[in-house]
């Protein structure tokens, strides 16, 4: 903890700060007075769009958002960042988070999601040992870990992972528990069901649908190719879920917590809801492409978050309909802007010619 303007300010370190959840969590922690340190991967193009609105120039006095280049595959870098950030709380959100991609890149997924967690836990273990500081660790576990287990799923439901991503997350979950028990560290596993937002990556099914609905509405797209429409998910709003992450680390005891809405809908129902927001009939535009089927599918996720509701006093604030509407409205605005650019025959710089 550092003294900021006479007040004690907590320091948090977030891996995956450039992702959907990282951006909402940063906003939340900054609003609570934290100094937020984030790990950014080096990329040949900018990957900070989701946090550009809160970015603070390194030359700004008293800045509270500090970005560090590091990668979950590189322990040395992680150690340096932990030593520089002196975090009171570590939120490990960084991951190769796409289930379908994990079948194509299983080894990389295991390295980032399972081994990456182990590397960071080991940094924390040494840091706590050498400094005697109190540090709390949040691990971004997933309902995918339940996989084929019968719904509703709670903390007591045995895992049955169905993808390399899910297996890696199960490993990370158990590394967390082992480090908690072996070294007495405060390590909490969130088991979060699907959560979405206008900042959701565009290849996840909800955003793929709302993005397409907006583009179809303004005449920029004619078809939407999807895979399995029958899968059921318990979809919440990412903004509500980062609040749960924070509450988990404020709780007096570490543990494992399911975070979910308790309502599930099929991909088909999401489609219906999103397209009807724009007075469109999805059946006219959607085609099934088996390329989007998964070798092993997760059919039905429905969370029972009674423990979090009781112990953390957390509950979701955004309904399914409000979530879909929020995403559709945002993607309609995006599509309208795209169309303006298109109609004005705006020519983006062709970098291949320079
Ligand atoms: P996301 O949007 O895909 O963001 C993932 C973040 O991880 C990005 O900042 C990404 O950096 C970073 N990252 C990827 N590989 C990395 C590596 N090797 N080293 C360091 N950083 C790396 O995911 P999200 O939806 O925000 O989810 C956050 C976490 O919660 C993930 O661990 C995810 O698996 C888990 N989770 C998500 C959900 C959900 O429904 N959203 C549910 C349960 C659990 P780039 O921006 O450079 O790609
Ligand atoms: N991505 C995608 N693209 N999924 C499709 C498509 C498509 O074109 N068509 C149908 N689906 C189905 C998938 O087969 C899956 O059953 C469902 O839509 C949801 O897929 P995603 O949106 O990719 O999410 P996910 O449930 O596989 O994984 C997300 O939620 C997990 C929590 O349960 C990710 O955010 C994971 O990182 C997260 O852990």
Short mmCIF file of C-alpha atoms in Angstrom, two decimals, residues 3-244:
data_model
loop_
_atom_site.label_atom_id
_atom_site.label_comp_id
_atom_site.label_asym_id
_atom_site.label_seq_id
_atom_site.Cartn_x
_atom_site.Cartn_y
_atom_site.Cartn_z
CA UNK A 3 0.41 6.87 0.54
CA UNK A 4 -1.34 8.95 -2.12
CA UNK A 5 -2.41 12.50 -1.25
CA UNK A 6 -2.36 11.58 2.43
CA UNK A 7 -4.59 8.52 1.89
CA UNK A 8 -3.66 4.87 1.73
CA UNK A 9 -3.98 3.62 -1.82
CA UNK A 10 -3.99 -0.04 -2.74
CA UNK A 11 -1.98 -1.31 -5.68
CA UNK A 12 -3.41 -3.93 -8.03
CA UNK A 13 -1.69 -5.86 -10.81
CA UNK A 14 -3.85 -7.09 -13.68
CA UNK A 15 -2.71 -9.56 -16.32
CA UNK A 16 -4.99 -9.39 -19.36
CA UNK A 17 -5.67 -5.68 -18.79
CA UNK A 18 -6.21 -5.15 -22.54
CA UNK A 19 -9.02 -7.73 -22.64
CA UNK A 20 -12.75 -7.29 -22.06
CA UNK A 21 -12.66 -7.96 -18.30
CA UNK A 22 -9.32 -6.21 -17.76
CA UNK A 23 -10.75 -2.97 -19.09
CA UNK A 24 -13.86 -3.04 -16.86
CA UNK A 25 -11.86 -4.12 -13.82
CA UNK A 26 -9.34 -1.30 -14.34
CA UNK A 27 -12.15 1.25 -14.44
CA UNK A 28 -13.63 -0.20 -11.26
CA UNK A 29 -10.34 -0.23 -9.34
CA UNK A 30 -9.37 3.28 -10.49
CA UNK A 31 -12.78 4.51 -9.31
CA UNK A 32 -12.00 2.99 -5.90
CA UNK A 33 -8.68 4.85 -5.67
CA UNK A 34 -6.33 1.98 -6.53
CA UNK A 35 -3.13 2.36 -8.46
CA UNK A 36 -3.53 -0.12 -11.29
CA UNK A 37 -0.60 -1.87 -12.92
CA UNK A 38 -1.33 -3.81 -16.08
CA UNK A 39 0.59 -6.30 -18.16
CA UNK A 40 0.53 -5.64 -21.88
CA UNK A 41 1.88 -8.01 -24.51
CA UNK A 42 4.20 -6.60 -27.10
CA UNK A 43 2.34 -6.58 -30.42
CA UNK A 44 3.27 -5.20 -33.83
CA UNK A 45 -0.01 -3.30 -33.87
CA UNK A 46 -1.81 -1.51 -31.02
CA UNK A 47 -3.72 -3.83 -28.68
CA UNK A 48 -4.83 -1.26 -26.10
CA UNK A 49 -8.10 -0.03 -27.69
CA UNK A 50 -10.19 -1.14 -24.69
CA UNK A 51 -8.12 0.89 -22.21
CA UNK A 52 -7.12 3.88 -24.35
CA UNK A 53 -9.79 6.00 -22.64
CA UNK A 54 -8.11 5.54 -19.24
CA UNK A 55 -4.50 5.58 -20.47
CA UNK A 56 -2.20 7.97 -18.64
CA UNK A 57 1.02 9.21 -20.16
CA UNK A 58 4.12 8.00 -18.25
CA UNK A 59 5.16 11.65 -17.88
CA UNK A 60 1.94 12.55 -16.05
CA UNK A 61 2.52 13.32 -12.39
CA UNK A 62 0.69 11.06 -9.93
CA UNK A 63 -0.57 8.69 -12.56
CA UNK A 64 -2.54 5.69 -11.29
CA UNK A 65 -2.55 3.49 -14.40
CA UNK A 66 0.84 1.99 -15.17
CA UNK A 67 1.41 -0.40 -18.06
CA UNK A 68 4.29 -2.89 -18.21
CA UNK A 69 5.39 -5.04 -21.11
CA UNK A 70 5.37 -8.67 -20.02
CA UNK A 71 3.96 -12.03 -21.04
CA UNK A 72 2.60 -15.00 -19.10
CA UNK A 73 5.12 -17.17 -20.94
CA UNK A 74 8.07 -15.28 -19.43
CA UNK A 75 8.68 -15.73 -15.67
CA UNK A 76 11.56 -13.28 -15.50
CA UNK A 77 9.41 -10.46 -16.84
CA UNK A 78 6.56 -11.36 -14.50
CA UNK A 79 8.90 -11.25 -11.52
CA UNK A 80 10.18 -7.82 -12.48
CA UNK A 81 6.65 -6.47 -12.79
CA UNK A 82 5.58 -7.90 -9.43
CA UNK A 83 8.64 -6.32 -7.80
CA UNK A 84 7.96 -2.95 -9.46
CA UNK A 85 4.21 -2.91 -8.82
CA UNK A 86 4.30 -4.14 -5.20
CA UNK A 87 0.69 -5.27 -5.60
CA UNK A 88 -1.73 -5.79 -2.73
CA UNK A 89 -3.97 -7.67 -5.17
CA UNK A 90 -3.12 -9.64 -8.31
CA UNK A 91 -5.88 -10.39 -10.83
CA UNK A 92 -4.77 -13.07 -13.28
CA UNK A 93 -7.09 -12.47 -16.24
CA UNK A 94 -4.55 -13.04 -19.02
CA UNK A 95 -5.31 -16.09 -21.14
CA UNK A 96 -5.80 -17.51 -24.61
CA UNK A 97 -9.52 -17.40 -23.90
CA UNK A 98 -11.12 -18.74 -27.09
CA UNK A 99 -12.40 -22.31 -26.72
CA UNK A 100 -12.44 -23.16 -30.45
CA UNK A 101 -8.94 -21.71 -30.94
CA UNK A 102 -7.69 -23.91 -28.09
CA UNK A 103 -8.35 -27.01 -30.23
CA UNK A 104 -6.12 -25.50 -32.90
CA UNK A 105 -3.42 -24.21 -30.52
CA UNK A 106 -3.63 -26.58 -27.53
CA UNK A 107 0.00 -26.34 -26.48
CA UNK A 108 0.08 -22.56 -26.58
CA UNK A 109 -3.20 -22.45 -24.65
CA UNK A 110 -1.77 -24.72 -21.95
CA UNK A 111 1.36 -22.58 -21.76
CA UNK A 112 -0.48 -19.27 -21.33
CA UNK A 113 -3.46 -20.46 -19.29
CA UNK A 114 -2.08 -23.23 -17.07
CA UNK A 115 1.70 -22.68 -16.97
CA UNK A 116 1.23 -18.89 -17.07
CA UNK A 117 -0.84 -19.12 -13.89
CA UNK A 118 1.77 -21.36 -12.25
CA UNK A 119 4.54 -18.91 -13.17
CA UNK A 120 2.64 -15.98 -11.66
CA UNK A 121 1.74 -17.94 -8.51
CA UNK A 122 5.39 -18.83 -8.07
CA UNK A 123 6.39 -15.16 -8.41
CA UNK A 124 3.85 -14.30 -5.74
CA UNK A 125 5.06 -17.09 -3.47
CA UNK A 126 8.67 -15.84 -3.61
CA UNK A 127 7.64 -12.20 -3.34
CA UNK A 128 5.57 -12.86 -0.22
CA UNK A 129 8.34 -15.00 1.24
CA UNK A 130 11.09 -12.40 0.68
CA UNK A 131 9.14 -9.28 1.61
CA UNK A 132 6.61 -10.53 4.16
CA UNK A 133 3.95 -8.49 2.31
CA UNK A 134 0.27 -9.53 2.25
CA UNK A 135 -0.81 -10.19 -1.33
CA UNK A 136 -4.15 -11.55 -2.56
CA UNK A 137 -4.50 -13.43 -5.85
CA UNK A 138 -7.57 -13.80 -8.07
CA UNK A 139 -7.56 -16.59 -10.66
CA UNK A 140 -9.94 -16.23 -13.62
CA UNK A 141 -11.50 -19.68 -13.69
CA UNK A 142 -14.32 -20.58 -16.03
CA UNK A 143 -17.64 -22.42 -16.22
CA UNK A 144 -16.04 -24.25 -19.17
CA UNK A 145 -14.32 -26.32 -16.48
CA UNK A 146 -17.71 -27.93 -15.77
CA UNK A 147 -18.03 -28.89 -19.44
CA UNK A 148 -20.23 -31.96 -19.63
CA UNK A 149 -21.30 -31.89 -15.96
CA UNK A 150 -25.06 -31.79 -15.47
CA UNK A 151 -26.58 -28.32 -14.80
CA UNK A 152 -27.04 -26.41 -12.56
CA UNK A 153 -23.34 -26.23 -11.70
CA UNK A 154 -22.04 -24.94 -8.35
CA UNK A 155 -18.74 -25.07 -6.41
CA UNK A 156 -19.64 -28.66 -5.47
CA UNK A 157 -20.02 -29.87 -9.07
CA UNK A 158 -17.10 -32.02 -10.29
CA UNK A 159 -15.26 -30.66 -13.34
CA UNK A 160 -15.56 -32.43 -16.72
CA UNK A 161 -13.54 -30.24 -19.12
CA UNK A 162 -14.26 -30.61 -22.83
CA UNK A 163 -11.54 -28.54 -24.53
CA UNK A 164 -7.81 -27.87 -24.19
CA UNK A 165 -8.83 -24.44 -22.87
CA UNK A 166 -11.01 -25.97 -20.17
CA UNK A 167 -8.36 -28.54 -19.18
CA UNK A 168 -5.81 -25.71 -18.85
CA UNK A 169 -8.21 -23.72 -16.67
CA UNK A 170 -8.79 -26.77 -14.46
CA UNK A 171 -5.01 -27.09 -14.04
CA UNK A 172 -4.76 -23.39 -13.13
CA UNK A 173 -7.62 -23.80 -10.64
CA UNK A 174 -5.85 -26.66 -8.88
CA UNK A 175 -2.47 -24.87 -8.92
CA UNK A 176 -4.28 -22.10 -7.06
CA UNK A 177 -5.68 -24.46 -4.45
CA UNK A 178 -2.35 -26.22 -4.03
CA UNK A 179 -0.47 -22.93 -3.49
CA UNK A 180 -3.18 -21.80 -1.07
CA UNK A 181 -2.87 -24.96 1.01
CA UNK A 182 0.89 -25.48 0.70
CA UNK A 183 2.05 -21.94 1.43
CA UNK A 184 -0.93 -20.37 3.22
CA UNK A 185 -1.38 -17.78 0.46
CA UNK A 186 -4.63 -15.88 -0.15
CA UNK A 187 -5.62 -17.30 -3.53
CA UNK A 188 -9.20 -17.22 -4.72
CA UNK A 189 -10.59 -18.98 -7.78
CA UNK A 190 -13.50 -17.31 -9.52
CA UNK A 191 -15.56 -19.73 -11.58
CA UNK A 192 -17.26 -17.29 -13.89
CA UNK A 193 -19.99 -18.19 -16.32
CA UNK A 194 -20.04 -16.46 -19.71
CA UNK A 195 -20.09 -12.68 -19.48
CA UNK A 196 -20.40 -10.33 -22.38
CA UNK A 197 -20.46 -6.62 -23.23
CA UNK A 198 -20.02 -4.21 -26.11
CA UNK A 199 -16.27 -4.78 -25.53
CA UNK A 200 -16.51 -8.56 -26.05
CA UNK A 201 -14.08 -9.97 -28.64
CA UNK A 202 -15.79 -10.16 -32.03
CA UNK A 203 -15.27 -13.90 -32.52
CA UNK A 204 -17.28 -14.92 -29.44
CA UNK A 205 -20.81 -15.86 -30.45
CA UNK A 206 -22.75 -13.04 -28.74
CA UNK A 207 -20.64 -10.26 -30.20
CA UNK A 208 -20.44 -12.00 -33.55
CA UNK A 209 -24.25 -11.95 -33.59
CA UNK A 210 -24.76 -8.35 -32.42
CA UNK A 211 -22.02 -7.09 -34.74
CA UNK A 212 -23.63 -8.88 -37.69
CA UNK A 213 -27.14 -7.67 -36.78
CA UNK A 214 -25.93 -4.05 -36.81
CA UNK A 215 -24.06 -4.45 -40.11
CA UNK A 216 -27.00 -6.24 -41.74
CA UNK A 217 -29.35 -3.48 -40.57
CA UNK A 218 -27.29 -0.77 -42.30
CA UNK A 219 -26.69 -2.86 -45.43
CA UNK A 220 -23.03 -3.73 -44.91
CA UNK A 221 -23.48 -7.51 -44.53
CA UNK A 222 -25.84 -10.09 -46.04
CA UNK A 223 -25.11 -13.36 -44.22
CA UNK A 224 -24.04 -14.57 -40.82
CA UNK A 225 -22.33 -17.97 -40.62
CA UNK A 226 -22.63 -19.76 -37.29
CA UNK A 227 -22.11 -23.23 -35.78
CA UNK A 228 -24.18 -24.96 -33.10
CA UNK A 229 -27.31 -22.96 -32.27
CA UNK A 230 -28.55 -25.35 -29.57
CA UNK A 231 -25.80 -24.79 -26.98
CA UNK A 232 -27.13 -23.10 -23.84
CA UNK A 233 -25.18 -20.54 -21.84
CA UNK A 234 -25.71 -18.53 -18.66
CA UNK A 235 -24.83 -15.09 -20.04
CA UNK A 236 -24.21 -12.09 -17.76
CA UNK A 237 -22.75 -8.60 -18.16
CA UNK A 238 -18.97 -8.25 -17.76
CA UNK A 239 -19.34 -4.99 -15.80
CA UNK A 240 -21.31 -6.85 -13.10
CA UNK A 241 -18.80 -9.72 -13.03
CA UNK A 242 -15.67 -7.63 -12.38
CA UNK A 243 -17.43 -6.27 -9.29
CA UNK A 244 -17.66 -9.90 -8.10
#
